[in-house]
PDB file of C-alpha atoms in Angstrom:
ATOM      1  CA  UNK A 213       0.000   0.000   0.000  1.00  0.00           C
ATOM      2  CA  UNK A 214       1.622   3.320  -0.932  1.00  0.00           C
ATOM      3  CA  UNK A 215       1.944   6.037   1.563  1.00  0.00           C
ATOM      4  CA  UNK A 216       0.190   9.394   0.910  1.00  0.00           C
ATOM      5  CA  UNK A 217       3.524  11.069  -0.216  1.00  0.00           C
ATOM      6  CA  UNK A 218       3.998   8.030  -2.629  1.00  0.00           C
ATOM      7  CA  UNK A 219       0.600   8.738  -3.677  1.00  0.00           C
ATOM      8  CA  UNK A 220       0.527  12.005  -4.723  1.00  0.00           C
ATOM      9  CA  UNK A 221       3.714  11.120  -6.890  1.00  0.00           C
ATOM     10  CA  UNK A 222       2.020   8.154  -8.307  1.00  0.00           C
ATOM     11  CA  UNK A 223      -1.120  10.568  -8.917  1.00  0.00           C
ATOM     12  CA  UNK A 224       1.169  13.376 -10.962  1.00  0.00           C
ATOM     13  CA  UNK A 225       2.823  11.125 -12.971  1.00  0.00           C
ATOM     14  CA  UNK A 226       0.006   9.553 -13.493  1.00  0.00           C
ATOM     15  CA  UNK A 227      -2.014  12.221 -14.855  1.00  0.00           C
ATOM     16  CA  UNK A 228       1.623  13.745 -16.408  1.00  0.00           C
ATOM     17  CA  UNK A 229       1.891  10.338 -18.965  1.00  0.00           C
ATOM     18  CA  UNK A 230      -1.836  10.813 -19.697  1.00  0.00           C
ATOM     19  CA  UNK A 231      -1.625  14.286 -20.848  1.00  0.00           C
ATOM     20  CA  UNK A 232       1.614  14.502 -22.575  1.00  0.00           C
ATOM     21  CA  UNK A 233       2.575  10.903 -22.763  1.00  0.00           C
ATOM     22  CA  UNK A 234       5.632  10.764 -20.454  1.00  0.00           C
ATOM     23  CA  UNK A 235       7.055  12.203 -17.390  1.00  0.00           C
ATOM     24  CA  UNK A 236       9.906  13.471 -16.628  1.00  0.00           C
ATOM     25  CA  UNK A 237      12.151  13.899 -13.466  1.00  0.00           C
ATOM     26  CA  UNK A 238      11.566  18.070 -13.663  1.00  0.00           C
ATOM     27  CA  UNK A 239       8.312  17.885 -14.767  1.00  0.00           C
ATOM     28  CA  UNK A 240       7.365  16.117 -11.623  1.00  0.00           C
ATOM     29  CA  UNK A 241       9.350  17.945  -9.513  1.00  0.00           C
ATOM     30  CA  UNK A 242       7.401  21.728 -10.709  1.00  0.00           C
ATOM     31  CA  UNK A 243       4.004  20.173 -10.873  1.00  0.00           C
ATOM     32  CA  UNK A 244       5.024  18.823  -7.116  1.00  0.00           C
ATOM     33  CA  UNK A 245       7.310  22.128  -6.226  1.00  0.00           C
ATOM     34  CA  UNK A 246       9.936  19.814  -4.663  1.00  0.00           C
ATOM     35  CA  UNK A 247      13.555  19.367  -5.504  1.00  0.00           C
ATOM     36  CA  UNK A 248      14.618  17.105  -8.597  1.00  0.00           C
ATOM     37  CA  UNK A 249      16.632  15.022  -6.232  1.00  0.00           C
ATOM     38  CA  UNK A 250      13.317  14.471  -4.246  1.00  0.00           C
ATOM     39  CA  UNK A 251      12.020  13.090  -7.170  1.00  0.00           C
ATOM     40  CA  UNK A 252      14.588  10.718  -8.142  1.00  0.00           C
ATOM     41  CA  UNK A 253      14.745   9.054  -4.945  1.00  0.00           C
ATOM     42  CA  UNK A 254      11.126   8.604  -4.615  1.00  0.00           C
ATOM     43  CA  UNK A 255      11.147   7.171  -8.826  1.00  0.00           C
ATOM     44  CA  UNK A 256      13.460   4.942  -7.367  1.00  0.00           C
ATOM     45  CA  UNK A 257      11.192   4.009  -4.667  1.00  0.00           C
ATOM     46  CA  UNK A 258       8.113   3.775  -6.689  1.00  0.00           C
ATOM     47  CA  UNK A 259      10.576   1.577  -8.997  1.00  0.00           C
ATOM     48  CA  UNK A 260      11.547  -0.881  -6.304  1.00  0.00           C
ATOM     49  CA  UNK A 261       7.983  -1.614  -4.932  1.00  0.00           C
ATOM     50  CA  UNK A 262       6.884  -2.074  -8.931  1.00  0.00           C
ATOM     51  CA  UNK A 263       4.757   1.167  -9.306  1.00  0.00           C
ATOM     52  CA  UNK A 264       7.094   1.931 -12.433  1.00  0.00           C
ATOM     53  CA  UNK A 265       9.811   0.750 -14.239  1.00  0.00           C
ATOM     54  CA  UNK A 266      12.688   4.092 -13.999  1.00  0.00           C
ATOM     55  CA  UNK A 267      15.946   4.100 -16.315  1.00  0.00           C
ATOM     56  CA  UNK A 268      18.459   6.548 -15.408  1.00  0.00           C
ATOM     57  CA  UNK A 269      18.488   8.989 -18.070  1.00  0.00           C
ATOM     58  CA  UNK A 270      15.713   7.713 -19.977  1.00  0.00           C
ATOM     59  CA  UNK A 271      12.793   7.995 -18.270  1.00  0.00           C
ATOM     60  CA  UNK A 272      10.175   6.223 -16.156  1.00  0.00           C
ATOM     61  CA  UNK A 273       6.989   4.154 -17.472  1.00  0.00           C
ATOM     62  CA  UNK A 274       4.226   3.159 -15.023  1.00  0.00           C
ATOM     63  CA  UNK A 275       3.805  -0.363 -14.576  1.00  0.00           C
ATOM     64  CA  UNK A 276       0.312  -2.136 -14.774  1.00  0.00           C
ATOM     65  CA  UNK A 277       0.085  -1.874 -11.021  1.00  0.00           C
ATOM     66  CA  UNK A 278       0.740   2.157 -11.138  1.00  0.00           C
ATOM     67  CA  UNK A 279      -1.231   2.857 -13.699  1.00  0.00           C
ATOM     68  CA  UNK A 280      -4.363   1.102 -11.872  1.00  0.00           C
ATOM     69  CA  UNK A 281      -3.447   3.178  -8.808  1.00  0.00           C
ATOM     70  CA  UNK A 282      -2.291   6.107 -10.703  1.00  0.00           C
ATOM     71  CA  UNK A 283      -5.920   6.295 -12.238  1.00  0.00           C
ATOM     72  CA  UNK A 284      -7.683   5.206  -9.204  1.00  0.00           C
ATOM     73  CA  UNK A 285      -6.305   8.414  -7.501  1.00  0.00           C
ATOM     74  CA  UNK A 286      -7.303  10.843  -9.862  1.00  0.00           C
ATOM     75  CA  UNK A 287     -10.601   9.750 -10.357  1.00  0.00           C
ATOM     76  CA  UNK A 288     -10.727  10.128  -5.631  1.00  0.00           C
ATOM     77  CA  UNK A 289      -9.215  13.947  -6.340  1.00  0.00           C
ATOM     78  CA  UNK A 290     -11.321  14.682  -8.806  1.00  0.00           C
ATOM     79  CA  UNK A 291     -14.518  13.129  -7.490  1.00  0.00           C
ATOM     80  CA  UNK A 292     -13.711  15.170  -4.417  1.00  0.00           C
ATOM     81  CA  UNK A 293     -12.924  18.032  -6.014  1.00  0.00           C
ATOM     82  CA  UNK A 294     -16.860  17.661  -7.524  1.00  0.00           C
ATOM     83  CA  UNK A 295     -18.077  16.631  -3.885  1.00  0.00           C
ATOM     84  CA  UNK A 296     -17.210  20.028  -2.348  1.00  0.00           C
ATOM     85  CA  UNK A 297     -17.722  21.561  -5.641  1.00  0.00           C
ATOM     86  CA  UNK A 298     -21.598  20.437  -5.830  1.00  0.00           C
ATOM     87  CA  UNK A 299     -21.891  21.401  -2.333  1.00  0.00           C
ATOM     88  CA  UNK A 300     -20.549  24.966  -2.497  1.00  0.00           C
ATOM     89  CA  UNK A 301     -17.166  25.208  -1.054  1.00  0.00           C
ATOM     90  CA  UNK A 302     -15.710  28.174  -2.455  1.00  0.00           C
ATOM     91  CA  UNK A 303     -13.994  27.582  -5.548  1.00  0.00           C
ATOM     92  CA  UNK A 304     -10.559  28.649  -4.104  1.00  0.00           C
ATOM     93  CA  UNK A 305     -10.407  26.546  -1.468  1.00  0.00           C
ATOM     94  CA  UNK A 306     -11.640  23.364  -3.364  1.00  0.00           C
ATOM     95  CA  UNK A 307      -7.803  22.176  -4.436  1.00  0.00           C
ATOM     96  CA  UNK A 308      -6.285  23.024  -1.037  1.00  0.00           C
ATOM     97  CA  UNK A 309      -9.249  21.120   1.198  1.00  0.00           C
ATOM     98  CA  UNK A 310      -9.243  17.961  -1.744  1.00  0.00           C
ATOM     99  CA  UNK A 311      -5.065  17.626  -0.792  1.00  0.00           C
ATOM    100  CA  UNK A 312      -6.031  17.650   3.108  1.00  0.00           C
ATOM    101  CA  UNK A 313      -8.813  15.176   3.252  1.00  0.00           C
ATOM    102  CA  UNK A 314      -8.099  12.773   0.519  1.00  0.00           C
ATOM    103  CA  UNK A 315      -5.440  10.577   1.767  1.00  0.00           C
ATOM    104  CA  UNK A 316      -7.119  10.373   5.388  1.00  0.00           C
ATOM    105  CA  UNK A 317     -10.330   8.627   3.658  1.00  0.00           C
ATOM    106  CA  UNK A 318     -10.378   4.841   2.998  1.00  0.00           C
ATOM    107  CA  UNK A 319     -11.753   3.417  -0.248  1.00  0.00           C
ATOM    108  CA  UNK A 320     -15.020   2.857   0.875  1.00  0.00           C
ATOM    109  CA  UNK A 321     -15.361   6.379   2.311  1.00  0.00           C
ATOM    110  CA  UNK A 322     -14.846   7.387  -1.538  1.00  0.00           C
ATOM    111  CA  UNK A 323     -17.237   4.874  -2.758  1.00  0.00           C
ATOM    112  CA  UNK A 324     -19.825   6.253  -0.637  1.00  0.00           C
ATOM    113  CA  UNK A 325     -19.427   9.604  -1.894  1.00  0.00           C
ATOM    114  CA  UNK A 326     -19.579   8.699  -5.227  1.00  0.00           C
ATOM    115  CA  UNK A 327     -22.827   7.728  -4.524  1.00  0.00           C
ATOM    116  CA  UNK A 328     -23.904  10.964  -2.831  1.00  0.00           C
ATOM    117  CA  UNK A 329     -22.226  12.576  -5.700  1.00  0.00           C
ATOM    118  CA  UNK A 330     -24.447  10.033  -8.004  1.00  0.00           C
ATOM    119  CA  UNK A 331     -27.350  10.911  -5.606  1.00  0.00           C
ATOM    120  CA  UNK A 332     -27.487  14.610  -6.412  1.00  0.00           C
ATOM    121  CA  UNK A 333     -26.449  14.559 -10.137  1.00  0.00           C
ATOM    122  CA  UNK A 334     -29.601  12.616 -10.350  1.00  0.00           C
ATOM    123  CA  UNK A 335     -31.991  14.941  -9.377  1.00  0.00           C
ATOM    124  CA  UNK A 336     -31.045  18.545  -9.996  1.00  0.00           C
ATOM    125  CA  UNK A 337     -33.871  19.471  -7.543  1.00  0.00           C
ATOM    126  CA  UNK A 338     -32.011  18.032  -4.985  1.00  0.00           C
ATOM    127  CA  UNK A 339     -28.634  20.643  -5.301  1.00  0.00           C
ATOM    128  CA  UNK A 340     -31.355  23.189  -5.248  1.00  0.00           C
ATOM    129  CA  UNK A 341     -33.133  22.067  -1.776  1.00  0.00           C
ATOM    130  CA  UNK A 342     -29.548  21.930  -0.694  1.00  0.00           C
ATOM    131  CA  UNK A 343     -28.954  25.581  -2.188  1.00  0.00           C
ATOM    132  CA  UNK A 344     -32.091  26.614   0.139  1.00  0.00           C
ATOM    133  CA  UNK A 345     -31.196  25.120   2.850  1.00  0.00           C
ATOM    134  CA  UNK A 346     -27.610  26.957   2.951  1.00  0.00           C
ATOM    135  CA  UNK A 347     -28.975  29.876   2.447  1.00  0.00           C
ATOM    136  CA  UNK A 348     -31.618  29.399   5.026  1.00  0.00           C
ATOM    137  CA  UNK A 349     -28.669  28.746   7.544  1.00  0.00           C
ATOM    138  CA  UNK A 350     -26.165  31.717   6.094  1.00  0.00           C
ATOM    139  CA  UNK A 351     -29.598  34.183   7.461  1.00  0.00           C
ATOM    140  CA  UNK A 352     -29.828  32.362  10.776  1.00  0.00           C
ATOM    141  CA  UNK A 353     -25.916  32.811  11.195  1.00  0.00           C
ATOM    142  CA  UNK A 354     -26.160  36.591  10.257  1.00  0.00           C
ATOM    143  CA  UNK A 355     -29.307  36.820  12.640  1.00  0.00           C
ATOM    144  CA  UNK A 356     -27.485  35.742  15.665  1.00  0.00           C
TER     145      UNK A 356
END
């Protein structure tokens, strides 16, 4: 089981392979803001337990296993990114809050939100009553 940290590097590389079709030491280190030395110690990690397969000097390639994590974890980050989206979390905090709650919820924590997420995109009515009811408790809090 990867640890958060090797988790989010899983998740960048991930998501770096899909949208450019590789990923390389310094790309991971700006989209992460750490050190390229950071990075090439944790590739070497990540290449040890089998998340990817890392040449020096040529690259890294996620394995079967990484790539079913790697896309595991961006579909949690972005579901929660919808969750507190949907629910009306300011738009600036929405990255910042996703990065501090999503490697502190198990798998079947996410599951169930997907289906509260699932819940609501049914049934457009039912962001609305939520909508209300916010509102309804943003006057009470300004009455008091």
């Amino acid at each position: 089981m990867p640890t958060p940290s090797m988790e989010d590097y899983i998740e960048q590389i991930y998501m770096l392979i899909e949208e450019k079709g590789y990923a390389r030491v310094s790309d991971i280190a700006e989209a992460l803001s750490v050190h390229p030395s950071s990075v090439t110690k944790m590739v070497q990690k990540l290449d040890k337990d089998e998340y990817l397969v890392y040449e020096k000097y040529r690259g890294l390639v996620l394995t079967t296993k990484g790539k079913k994590i790697g896309k595991r974890l961006v579909y949690r980050h972005e579901l929660l990114e919808q969750l507190l989206r949907m629910i009306g979390v300011k738009e600036e905090n929405i990255y910042t809050d996703v990065e501090g709650i999503e490697h502190h919820l198990s798998w079947n924590a996410i599951d169930r939100i997907g289906d509260l997420v699932q819940y609501f995109e049914e049934d457009s009515k039912r962001v609305e009553e939520l909508r209300q009811i916010q509102l309804k408790n943003e006057d009470n809090d300004l009455s008091n």
